[in-house]
Amino acid sequence: MKKLSLPRAVEIFEVGIRDGLQNESRRVSLDDKLVFARGLLAAGIRRFELGAFVRADLVPQMADTENLYEAVHQGELVLGKARAFALVPNIRGLERAIDSGAKGIAVFTAATESFAKRNIGMSISESLAVFKDVVAEAKRAKIEVRGYVSTAFGCPFEGKVSPSKPIKVVEKLIALGILEISIGDTIGVATPKGVTEVFTPLLRSAKKTRFAGHFHDTRGTALANALRSIELGVTILDASAGGLGGCPFAPGATGNLATEDLVYMLDGMGIKTGVNLERLAETSLAFSQKMVRPITSRYLQAFASGKVRNA
Amino acid sequence: MKKLSLPRAVEIFEVGIRDGLQNESRRVSLDDKLVFARGLLAAGIRRFELGAFVRADLVPQMADTENLYEAVHQGELVLGKARAFALVPNIRGLERAIDSGAKGIAVFTAATESFAKRNIGMSISESLAVFKDVVAEAKRAKIEVRGYVSTAFGCPFEGKVSPSKPIKVVEKLIALGILEISIGDTIGVATPKGVTEVFTPLLRSAKKTRFAGHFHDTRGTALANALRSIELGVTILDASAGGLGGCPFAPGATGNLATEDLVYMLDGMGIKTGVNLERLAETSLAFSQKMVRPITSRYLQAFASGKVRNA
């Protein structure tokens, strides 16, 4: 095999508090979210999802997003050099983000029409039209914008997704001036072949845009896909502390790639993340115990046994 | 990144019935093992571990190995073109294997002295001396011999293991005439960097010997390590149906790489295994339900939700 050129550092974009908790049935108190967020920051997380400015009646788990930003404002959650992101579906959401003092937002659409319609109630092109104003307004307010493309590899309604579909949507997000785009395997069907097919053309054509890999572990392939994506040159990976989250389309299945498993692998490969694995694991373990759910992070399962340090 | 040349086919060496069940606390009846084995064969498994000719008082889970081979002899378990393997620790074990009509055996040692002493009660060089007679005798009896090197990446007693240690042991196994050697990450600490460091020199120097990757998922890295090993040119991977097995050194942690997750990834990459994933999953799911334990295969968790086929 030819020699791979791996990056020296990979940034972990932590999505547990939003993407993770949004897919958990158990509700979490504001205080518990704050303790969790403080732990993640202490472990070295620098960019993370804190909430979503969406309709509380539709996504009750995110109803306290204003309160979380108020805690930042009051100094109860000290961000320091870290940056919190919140999902924003439209101009109304952006106004709430601006009012809350958010410095980072994420807009989200999909690679497939059926998923876009079911998830955000708009067609893909309608969503892009909405984002146009959101992105322009956010830029004026000096807010960093992240774009998400869901169902980039497979769709619960349309099945296998051709690489051309996420690539087309990405091109339109780039045209709106979005500088970071997260490519999501929403239902966890991707394998390294699909990862290669989607990321290779994106990385080749990208000038200023950075790409993140957002992998779900529904079929066990998330970390292998993360490995392949960094082999291709991706340097940002979304992950969820403790493996929080699930898959609404496959009840009982695993959700997001667990941050611990990812950091363990990258540490072992000598790739810097800035995240302290032991502090992270302690934080995730304490939070998982509050959630009264089985731990899905493999690393955390081993950590919980108290035997990991011996190895 | 430079283009990777991946193999067209990868052989799955199934270890669930031996390595998997040996590390499960629940005892399994002979009939349940036979149903499981038949299902694995029907799914397309061609080489697999059926048992171990070890002391029944030390490893009670393997006490029925003679009975399993008797079932083969009686036509209750039809192997067809498949080959069953049994672990053999010494000449006494080999005699039992020959008496049972076994066509494949595996000898096992370790990359670290402490593990060898604790696991097989011999030093590494003592084990190699024992294997010399076992391998010679097995060859005379036209029995296929597989070698295992445990703790190739990390040891529960010695910590991190230098790549030179498994490589030295492999050289000695090759000198004994063993044509297939499985390199084991017994406690699941390996990352793709270590996999590269161990397999690259082995694959470069090997003439007739074939290597298998044997990864445990204790820290979530098994499938990523499997991916890296096939990128390096490995074409045999050990895996355990349903993710059966655990880690005696980290109670509650995950054990072997799950065969379903591996086959799902390889299918998606267009790499042939000869294993039918749906048949395999049905077999593993039925067996996991008998074990009354949480399923650890990610794919099987999703399969159990009944939603996998939609994707």
GROMACS .gro file of N, CA, C and O in nm, chain A residues 179-288:
model
  440
  179LEU      N    1  -1.870   2.856   0.510
  179LEU     CA    2  -1.730   2.817   0.505
  179LEU      C    3  -1.701   2.682   0.569
  179LEU      O    4  -1.590   2.631   0.560
  180GLU      N    5  -1.801   2.626   0.638
  180GLU     CA    6  -1.781   2.493   0.697
  180GLU      C    7  -1.908   2.411   0.679
  180GLU      O    8  -2.017   2.455   0.718
  181ILE      N    9  -1.893   2.294   0.623
  181ILE     CA   10  -2.010   2.211   0.594
  181ILE      C   11  -1.988   2.071   0.649
  181ILE      O   12  -1.886   2.006   0.622
  182SER      N   13  -2.086   2.027   0.727
  182SER     CA   14  -2.078   1.895   0.789
  182SER      C   15  -2.164   1.799   0.706
  182SER      O   16  -2.281   1.824   0.680
  183ILE      N   17  -2.101   1.689   0.665
  183ILE     CA   18  -2.165   1.591   0.578
  183ILE      C   19  -2.215   1.477   0.665
  183ILE      O   20  -2.135   1.404   0.724
  184GLY      N   21  -2.348   1.462   0.672
  184GLY     CA   22  -2.405   1.372   0.771
  184GLY      C   23  -2.454   1.238   0.719
  184GLY      O   24  -2.532   1.232   0.623
  185ASP      N   25  -2.409   1.132   0.787
  185ASP     CA   26  -2.464   0.998   0.761
  185ASP      C   27  -2.573   0.975   0.866
  185ASP      O   28  -2.556   0.899   0.962
  186THR      N   29  -2.685   1.042   0.845
  186THR     CA   30  -2.792   1.054   0.943
  186THR      C   31  -2.841   0.919   0.997
  186THR      O   32  -2.872   0.907   1.116
  187ILE      N   33  -2.850   0.819   0.909
  187ILE     CA   34  -2.903   0.690   0.954
  187ILE      C   35  -2.794   0.584   0.965
  187ILE      O   36  -2.824   0.466   0.980
  188GLY      N   37  -2.668   0.626   0.954
  188GLY     CA   38  -2.559   0.532   0.980
  188GLY      C   39  -2.550   0.418   0.883
  188GLY      O   40  -2.528   0.303   0.924
  189VAL      N   41  -2.562   0.446   0.754
  189VAL     CA   42  -2.550   0.339   0.653
  189VAL      C   43  -2.419   0.345   0.575
  189VAL      O   44  -2.388   0.254   0.499
  190ALA      N   45  -2.341   0.451   0.593
  190ALA     CA   46  -2.221   0.469   0.510
  190ALA      C   47  -2.115   0.364   0.539
  190ALA      O   48  -2.105   0.310   0.650
  191THR      N   49  -2.035   0.336   0.437
  191THR     CA   50  -1.914   0.256   0.454
  191THR      C   51  -1.800   0.338   0.392
  191THR      O   52  -1.824   0.438   0.325
  192PRO      N   53  -1.674   0.296   0.415
  192PRO     CA   54  -1.562   0.376   0.366
  192PRO      C   55  -1.567   0.404   0.215
  192PRO      O   56  -1.514   0.506   0.169
  193LYS      N   57  -1.631   0.316   0.138
  193LYS     CA   58  -1.641   0.340  -0.007
  193LYS      C   59  -1.725   0.466  -0.034
  193LYS      O   60  -1.682   0.555  -0.108
  194GLY      N   61  -1.842   0.474   0.028
  194GLY     CA   62  -1.928   0.590   0.009
  194GLY      C   63  -1.861   0.717   0.061
  194GLY      O   64  -1.872   0.825   0.001
  195VAL      N   65  -1.791   0.705   0.175
  195VAL     CA   66  -1.719   0.820   0.232
  195VAL      C   67  -1.619   0.872   0.129
  195VAL      O   68  -1.606   0.993   0.107
  196THR      N   69  -1.548   0.780   0.066
  196THR     CA   70  -1.449   0.818  -0.035
  196THR      C   71  -1.518   0.886  -0.154
  196THR      O   72  -1.470   0.988  -0.204
  197GLU      N   73  -1.629   0.830  -0.197
  197GLU     CA   74  -1.698   0.884  -0.314
  197GLU      C   75  -1.754   1.024  -0.291
  197GLU      O   76  -1.758   1.106  -0.382
  198VAL      N   77  -1.796   1.052  -0.169
  198VAL     CA   78  -1.853   1.185  -0.141
  198VAL      C   79  -1.743   1.287  -0.109
  198VAL      O   80  -1.744   1.398  -0.162
  199PHE      N   81  -1.647   1.248  -0.025
  199PHE     CA   82  -1.549   1.347   0.020
  199PHE      C   83  -1.440   1.377  -0.083
  199PHE      O   84  -1.388   1.489  -0.087
  200THR      N   85  -1.403   1.279  -0.164
  200THR     CA   86  -1.293   1.303  -0.258
  200THR      C   87  -1.321   1.422  -0.350
  200THR      O   88  -1.239   1.515  -0.356
  201PRO      N   89  -1.435   1.427  -0.421
  201PRO     CA   90  -1.460   1.543  -0.507
  201PRO      C   91  -1.477   1.673  -0.428
  201PRO      O   92  -1.433   1.779  -0.471
  202LEU      N   93  -1.536   1.664  -0.309
  202LEU     CA   94  -1.555   1.786  -0.228
  202LEU      C   95  -1.421   1.845  -0.189
  202LEU      O   96  -1.398   1.966  -0.203
  203LEU      N   97  -1.331   1.760  -0.141
  203LEU     CA   98  -1.201   1.810  -0.095
  203LEU      C   99  -1.118   1.860  -0.213
  203LEU      O  100  -1.039   1.954  -0.198
  204ARG      N  101  -1.135   1.798  -0.328
  204ARG     CA  102  -1.058   1.837  -0.446
  204ARG      C  103  -1.100   1.976  -0.494
  204ARG      O  104  -1.017   2.057  -0.531
  205SER      N  105  -1.232   2.003  -0.492
  205SER     CA  106  -1.282   2.127  -0.550
  205SER      C  107  -1.287   2.243  -0.450
  205SER      O  108  -1.294   2.359  -0.489
  206ALA      N  109  -1.281   2.208  -0.320
  206ALA     CA  110  -1.299   2.314  -0.220
  206ALA      C  111  -1.184   2.412  -0.221
  206ALA      O  112  -1.068   2.373  -0.229
  207LYS      N  113  -1.218   2.539  -0.214
  207LYS     CA  114  -1.113   2.640  -0.202
  207LYS      C  115  -1.105   2.686  -0.057
  207LYS      O  116  -1.009   2.658   0.013
  208LYS      N  117  -1.211   2.756  -0.013
  208LYS     CA  118  -1.206   2.808   0.123
  208LYS      C  119  -1.287   2.724   0.221
  208LYS      O  120  -1.274   2.738   0.342
  209THR      N  121  -1.373   2.639   0.167
  209THR     CA  122  -1.466   2.565   0.253
  209THR      C  123  -1.397   2.448   0.325
  209THR      O  124  -1.316   2.378   0.266
  210ARG      N  125  -1.432   2.432   0.452
  210ARG     CA  126  -1.384   2.316   0.528
  210ARG      C  127  -1.499   2.216   0.544
  210ARG      O  128  -1.615   2.257   0.556
  211PHE      N  129  -1.464   2.089   0.547
  211PHE     CA  130  -1.568   1.986   0.559
  211PHE      C  131  -1.549   1.907   0.688
  211PHE      O  132  -1.437   1.880   0.731
  212ALA      N  133  -1.662   1.871   0.746
  212ALA     CA  134  -1.662   1.784   0.862
  212ALA      C  135  -1.733   1.655   0.827
  212ALA      O  136  -1.828   1.655   0.748
  213GLY      N  137  -1.687   1.547   0.885
  213GLY     CA  138  -1.757   1.419   0.873
  213GLY      C  139  -1.845   1.400   0.995
  213GLY      O  140  -1.801   1.418   1.108
  214HIS      N  141  -1.971   1.366   0.970
  214HIS     CA  142  -2.069   1.348   1.079
  214HIS      C  143  -2.126   1.207   1.063
  214HIS      O  144  -2.216   1.185   0.983
  215PHE      N  145  -2.070   1.115   1.140
  215PHE     CA  146  -2.105   0.973   1.120
  215PHE      C  147  -2.187   0.918   1.236
  215PHE      O  148  -2.159   0.948   1.352
  216HIS      N  149  -2.285   0.839   1.200
  216HIS     CA  150  -2.364   0.768   1.301
  216HIS      C  151  -2.326   0.620   1.299
  216HIS      O  152  -2.289   0.566   1.195
  217ASP      N  153  -2.336   0.558   1.417
  217ASP     CA  154  -2.281   0.423   1.433
  217ASP      C  155  -2.388   0.314   1.425
  217ASP      O  156  -2.368   0.204   1.476
  218THR      N  157  -2.497   0.344   1.358
  218THR     CA  158  -2.613   0.253   1.356
  218THR      C  159  -2.576   0.112   1.313
  218THR      O  160  -2.636   0.015   1.360
  219ARG      N  161  -2.483   0.098   1.223
  219ARG     CA  162  -2.440  -0.035   1.177
  219ARG      C  163  -2.292  -0.061   1.211
  219ARG      O  164  -2.228  -0.149   1.152
  220GLY      N  165  -2.238   0.017   1.303
  220GLY     CA  166  -2.104  -0.010   1.354
  220GLY      C  167  -1.989   0.050   1.274
  220GLY      O  168  -1.872   0.030   1.307
  221THR      N  169  -2.021   0.125   1.168
  221THR     CA  170  -1.916   0.170   1.077
  221THR      C  171  -1.864   0.311   1.104
  221THR      O  172  -1.778   0.359   1.029
  222ALA      N  173  -1.914   0.378   1.208
  222ALA     CA  174  -1.883   0.520   1.225
  222ALA      C  175  -1.733   0.547   1.237
  222ALA      O  176  -1.680   0.638   1.173
  223LEU      N  177  -1.664   0.470   1.321
  223LEU     CA  178  -1.522   0.500   1.342
  223LEU      C  179  -1.439   0.462   1.220
  223LEU      O  180  -1.342   0.532   1.186
  224ALA      N  181  -1.478   0.356   1.151
  224ALA     CA  182  -1.409   0.320   1.026
  224ALA      C  183  -1.429   0.432   0.923
  224ALA      O  184  -1.336   0.467   0.850
  225ASN      N  185  -1.550   0.487   0.917
  225ASN     CA  186  -1.575   0.598   0.825
  225ASN      C  187  -1.496   0.722   0.865
  225ASN      O  188  -1.446   0.795   0.779
  226ALA      N  189  -1.485   0.745   0.995
  226ALA     CA  190  -1.405   0.858   1.043
  226ALA      C  191  -1.259   0.839   1.002
  226ALA      O  192  -1.193   0.933   0.954
  227LEU      N  193  -1.209   0.716   1.019
  227LEU     CA  194  -1.071   0.687   0.978
  227LEU      C  195  -1.052   0.716   0.830
  227LEU      O  196  -0.958   0.785   0.790
  228ARG      N  197  -1.143   0.662   0.749
  228ARG     CA  198  -1.129   0.683   0.605
  228ARG      C  199  -1.135   0.833   0.572
  228ARG      O  200  -1.059   0.881   0.488
  229SER      N  201  -1.224   0.907   0.639
  229SER     CA  202  -1.236   1.049   0.604
  229SER      C  203  -1.108   1.125   0.638
  229SER      O  204  -1.066   1.211   0.562
  230ILE      N  205  -1.041   1.092   0.749
  230ILE     CA  206  -0.916   1.163   0.776
  230ILE      C  207  -0.805   1.116   0.682
  230ILE      O  208  -0.717   1.193   0.646
  231GLU      N  209  -0.811   0.990   0.639
  231GLU     CA  210  -0.716   0.944   0.536
  231GLU      C  211  -0.734   1.026   0.408
  231GLU      O  212  -0.639   1.047   0.332
  232LEU      N  213  -0.857   1.071   0.384
  232LEU     CA  214  -0.885   1.150   0.263
  232LEU      C  215  -0.848   1.297   0.279
  232LEU      O  216  -0.842   1.370   0.181
  233GLY      N  217  -0.828   1.341   0.404
  233GLY     CA  218  -0.790   1.480   0.426
  233GLY      C  219  -0.889   1.561   0.508
  233GLY      O  220  -0.870   1.681   0.529
  234VAL      N  221  -0.996   1.498   0.556
  234VAL     CA  222  -1.091   1.569   0.643
  234VAL      C  223  -1.024   1.595   0.778
  234VAL      O  224  -0.953   1.508   0.829
  235THR      N  225  -1.043   1.714   0.834
  235THR     CA  226  -0.977   1.746   0.962
  235THR      C  227  -1.075   1.790   1.070
  235THR      O  228  -1.034   1.838   1.175
  236ILE      N  229  -1.205   1.777   1.043
  236ILE     CA  230  -1.306   1.806   1.146
  236ILE      C  231  -1.400   1.686   1.153
  236ILE      O  232  -1.450   1.640   1.050
  237LEU      N  233  -1.422   1.636   1.272
  237LEU     CA  234  -1.516   1.524   1.288
  237LEU      C  235  -1.617   1.556   1.396
  237LEU      O  236  -1.579   1.597   1.507
  238ASP      N  237  -1.744   1.540   1.363
  238ASP     CA  238  -1.850   1.558   1.462
  238ASP      C  239  -1.859   1.430   1.545
  238ASP      O  240  -1.850   1.320   1.491
  239ALA      N  241  -1.879   1.445   1.674
  239ALA     CA  242  -1.894   1.327   1.760
  239ALA      C  243  -1.976   1.366   1.882
  239ALA      O  244  -1.986   1.484   1.916
  240SER      N  245  -2.031   1.264   1.947
  240SER     CA  246  -2.120   1.287   2.059
  240SER      C  247  -2.065   1.218   2.184
  240SER      O  248  -2.043   1.097   2.185
  241ALA      N  249  -2.043   1.298   2.288
  241ALA     CA  250  -1.984   1.244   2.412
  241ALA      C  251  -2.069   1.129   2.465
  241ALA      O  252  -2.191   1.140   2.475
  242GLY      N  253  -2.003   1.020   2.498
  242GLY     CA  254  -2.074   0.903   2.551
  242GLY      C  255  -2.149   0.825   2.445
  242GLY      O  256  -2.213   0.725   2.476
  243GLY      N  257  -2.147   0.873   2.321
  243GLY     CA  258  -2.229   0.810   2.217
  243GLY      C  259  -2.376   0.843   2.235
  243GLY      O  260  -2.464   0.771   2.187
  244LEU      N  261  -2.403   0.954   2.306
  244LEU     CA  262  -2.542   0.998   2.327
  244LEU      C  263  -2.614   1.010   2.194
  244LEU      O  264  -2.556   1.052   2.094
  245GLY      N  265  -2.740   0.979   2.196
  245GLY     CA  266  -2.821   0.990   2.076
  245GLY      C  267  -2.866   0.853   2.030
  245GLY      O  268  -2.817   0.750   2.077
  246GLY      N  269  -2.959   0.850   1.938
  246GLY     CA  270  -3.008   0.723   1.886
  246GLY      C  271  -3.040   0.743   1.741
  246GLY      O  272  -2.990   0.835   1.679
  247CYS      N  273  -3.121   0.656   1.687
  247CYS     CA  274  -3.163   0.671   1.549
  247CYS      C  275  -3.313   0.656   1.545
  247CYS      O  276  -3.365   0.546   1.566
  248PRO      N  277  -3.387   0.769   1.523
  248PRO     CA  278  -3.534   0.760   1.526
  248PRO      C  279  -3.589   0.664   1.420
  248PRO      O  280  -3.702   0.621   1.431
  249PHE      N  281  -3.506   0.630   1.321
  249PHE     CA  282  -3.553   0.542   1.215
  249PHE      C  283  -3.519   0.395   1.242
  249PHE      O  284  -3.554   0.309   1.164
  250ALA      N  285  -3.448   0.368   1.349
  250ALA     CA  286  -3.417   0.230   1.387
  250ALA      C  287  -3.412   0.226   1.540
  250ALA      O  288  -3.306   0.227   1.600
  251PRO      N  289  -3.530   0.220   1.603
  251PRO     CA  290  -3.536   0.225   1.750
  251PRO      C  291  -3.450   0.116   1.813
  251PRO      O  292  -3.451   0.003   1.766
  252GLY      N  293  -3.374   0.153   1.915
  252GLY     CA  294  -3.288   0.056   1.982
  252GLY      C  295  -3.148   0.053   1.923
  252GLY      O  296  -3.057  -0.006   1.980
  253ALA      N  297  -3.131   0.118   1.809
  253ALA     CA  298  -2.999   0.118   1.744
  253ALA      C  299  -2.913   0.231   1.801
  253ALA      O  300  -2.962   0.320   1.871
  254THR      N  301  -2.787   0.226   1.769
  254THR     CA  302  -2.688   0.322   1.816
  254THR      C  303  -2.699   0.451   1.737
  254THR      O  304  -2.739   0.450   1.621
  255GLY      N  305  -2.658   0.563   1.800
  255GLY     CA  306  -2.664   0.692   1.733
  255GLY      C  307  -2.528   0.742   1.688
  255GLY      O  308  -2.457   0.673   1.616
  256ASN      N  309  -2.496   0.860   1.734
  256ASN     CA  310  -2.373   0.926   1.689
  256ASN      C  311  -2.247   0.849   1.724
  256ASN      O  312  -2.241   0.778   1.825
  257LEU      N  313  -2.145   0.870   1.645
  257LEU     CA  314  -2.010   0.827   1.680
  257LEU      C  315  -1.977   0.882   1.819
  257LEU      O  316  -1.997   1.000   1.846
  258ALA      N  317  -1.925   0.796   1.906
  258ALA     CA  318  -1.891   0.838   2.042
  258ALA      C  319  -1.759   0.914   2.043
  258ALA      O  320  -1.659   0.867   1.988
  259THR      N  321  -1.760   1.031   2.106
  259THR     CA  322  -1.639   1.114   2.111
  259THR      C  323  -1.521   1.038   2.173
  259THR      O  324  -1.408   1.050   2.127
  260GLU      N  325  -1.549   0.959   2.277
  260GLU     CA  326  -1.440   0.887   2.346
  260GLU      C  327  -1.370   0.790   2.251
  260GLU      O  328  -1.247   0.780   2.251
  261ASP      N  329  -1.450   0.715   2.175
  261ASP     CA  330  -1.392   0.615   2.085
  261ASP      C  331  -1.305   0.686   1.980
  261ASP      O  332  -1.195   0.640   1.947
  262LEU      N  333  -1.356   0.799   1.931
  262LEU     CA  334  -1.281   0.876   1.831
  262LEU      C  335  -1.152   0.931   1.888
  262LEU      O  336  -1.044   0.918   1.828
  263VAL      N  337  -1.160   0.992   2.007
  263VAL     CA  338  -1.040   1.050   2.068
  263VAL      C  339  -0.939   0.940   2.103
  263VAL      O  340  -0.819   0.956   2.082
  264TYR      N  341  -0.991   0.825   2.151
  264TYR     CA  342  -0.900   0.713   2.180
  264TYR      C  343  -0.821   0.674   2.055
  264TYR      O  344  -0.699   0.657   2.060
  265MET      N  345  -0.893   0.661   1.943
  265MET     CA  346  -0.825   0.620   1.819
  265MET      C  347  -0.724   0.726   1.775
  265MET      O  348  -0.610   0.693   1.741
  266LEU      N  349  -0.766   0.852   1.777
  266LEU     CA  350  -0.676   0.958   1.729
  266LEU      C  351  -0.555   0.972   1.820
  266LEU      O  352  -0.442   0.989   1.773
  267ASP      N  353  -0.576   0.961   1.952
  267ASP     CA  354  -0.463   0.962   2.047
  267ASP      C  355  -0.364   0.852   2.010
  267ASP      O  356  -0.242   0.875   2.003
  268GLY      N  357  -0.417   0.734   1.987
  268GLY     CA  358  -0.331   0.619   1.956
  268GLY      C  359  -0.256   0.636   1.826
  268GLY      O  360  -0.149   0.577   1.805
  269MET      N  361  -0.313   0.716   1.735
  269MET     CA  362  -0.249   0.740   1.606
  269MET      C  363  -0.157   0.861   1.611
  269MET      O  364  -0.098   0.898   1.508
  270GLY      N  365  -0.146   0.924   1.728
  270GLY     CA  366  -0.060   1.040   1.741
  270GLY      C  367  -0.117   1.165   1.675
  270GLY      O  368  -0.043   1.258   1.643
  271ILE      N  369  -0.249   1.167   1.655
  271ILE     CA  370  -0.314   1.283   1.594
  271ILE      C  371  -0.375   1.369   1.704
  271ILE      O  372  -0.456   1.321   1.784
  272LYS      N  373  -0.334   1.493   1.710
  272LYS     CA  374  -0.376   1.582   1.819
  272LYS      C  375  -0.523   1.623   1.807
  272LYS      O  376  -0.572   1.655   1.698
  273THR      N  377  -0.593   1.625   1.920
  273THR     CA  378  -0.731   1.675   1.923
  273THR      C  379  -0.749   1.786   2.026
  273THR      O  380  -0.849   1.856   2.023
  274GLY      N  381  -0.655   1.799   2.117
  274GLY     CA  382  -0.671   1.897   2.225
  274GLY      C  383  -0.766   1.850   2.334
  274GLY      O  384  -0.791   1.922   2.431
  275VAL      N  385  -0.822   1.730   2.318
  275VAL     CA  386  -0.918   1.679   2.416
  275VAL      C  387  -0.849   1.579   2.508
  275VAL      O  388  -0.777   1.491   2.462
  276ASN      N  389  -0.871   1.595   2.638
  276ASN     CA  390  -0.817   1.502   2.737
  276ASN      C  391  -0.915   1.386   2.754
  276ASN      O  392  -1.026   1.406   2.805
  277LEU      N  393  -0.873   1.268   2.712
  277LEU     CA  394  -0.965   1.154   2.706
  277LEU      C  395  -1.018   1.115   2.844
  277LEU      O  396  -1.137   1.086   2.860
  278GLU      N  397  -0.932   1.117   2.943
  278GLU     CA  398  -0.978   1.075   3.075
  278GLU      C  399  -1.080   1.173   3.134
  278GLU      O  400  -1.183   1.133   3.188
  279ARG      N  401  -1.054   1.303   3.117
  279ARG     CA  402  -1.151   1.402   3.165
  279ARG      C  403  -1.283   1.390   3.091
  279ARG      O  404  -1.391   1.403   3.147
  280LEU      N  405  -1.271   1.369   2.960
  280LEU     CA  406  -1.391   1.353   2.878
  280LEU      C  407  -1.472   1.233   2.925
  280LEU      O  408  -1.594   1.240   2.944
  281ALA      N  409  -1.402   1.120   2.947
  281ALA     CA  410  -1.471   0.997   2.987
  281ALA      C  411  -1.538   1.014   3.123
  281ALA      O  412  -1.651   0.967   3.144
  282GLU      N  413  -1.472   1.083   3.214
  282GLU     CA  414  -1.533   1.106   3.346
  282GLU      C  415  -1.662   1.188   3.332
  282GLU      O  416  -1.763   1.159   3.395
  283THR      N  417  -1.655   1.290   3.248
  283THR     CA  418  -1.773   1.375   3.224
  283THR      C  419  -1.886   1.295   3.162
  283THR      O  420  -2.001   1.301   3.207
  284SER      N  421  -1.854   1.218   3.059
  284SER     CA  422  -1.957   1.142   2.989
  284SER      C  423  -2.016   1.033   3.077
  284SER      O  424  -2.136   1.005   3.072
  285LEU      N  425  -1.929   0.971   3.158
  285LEU     CA  426  -1.976   0.864   3.246
  285LEU      C  427  -2.073   0.920   3.349
  285LEU      O  428  -2.181   0.864   3.372
  286ALA      N  429  -2.037   1.033   3.409
  286ALA     CA  430  -2.126   1.095   3.508
  286ALA      C  431  -2.259   1.133   3.444
  286ALA      O  432  -2.366   1.110   3.501
  287PHE      N  433  -2.253   1.185   3.322
  287PHE     CA  434  -2.377   1.227   3.255
  287PHE      C  435  -2.460   1.104   3.214
  287PHE      O  436  -2.582   1.102   3.231
  288SER      N  437  -2.392   1.000   3.164
  288SER     CA  438  -2.464   0.879   3.123
  288SER      C  439  -2.537   0.817   3.242
  288SER      O  440  -2.647   0.763   3.228
   0.00000   0.00000   0.00000
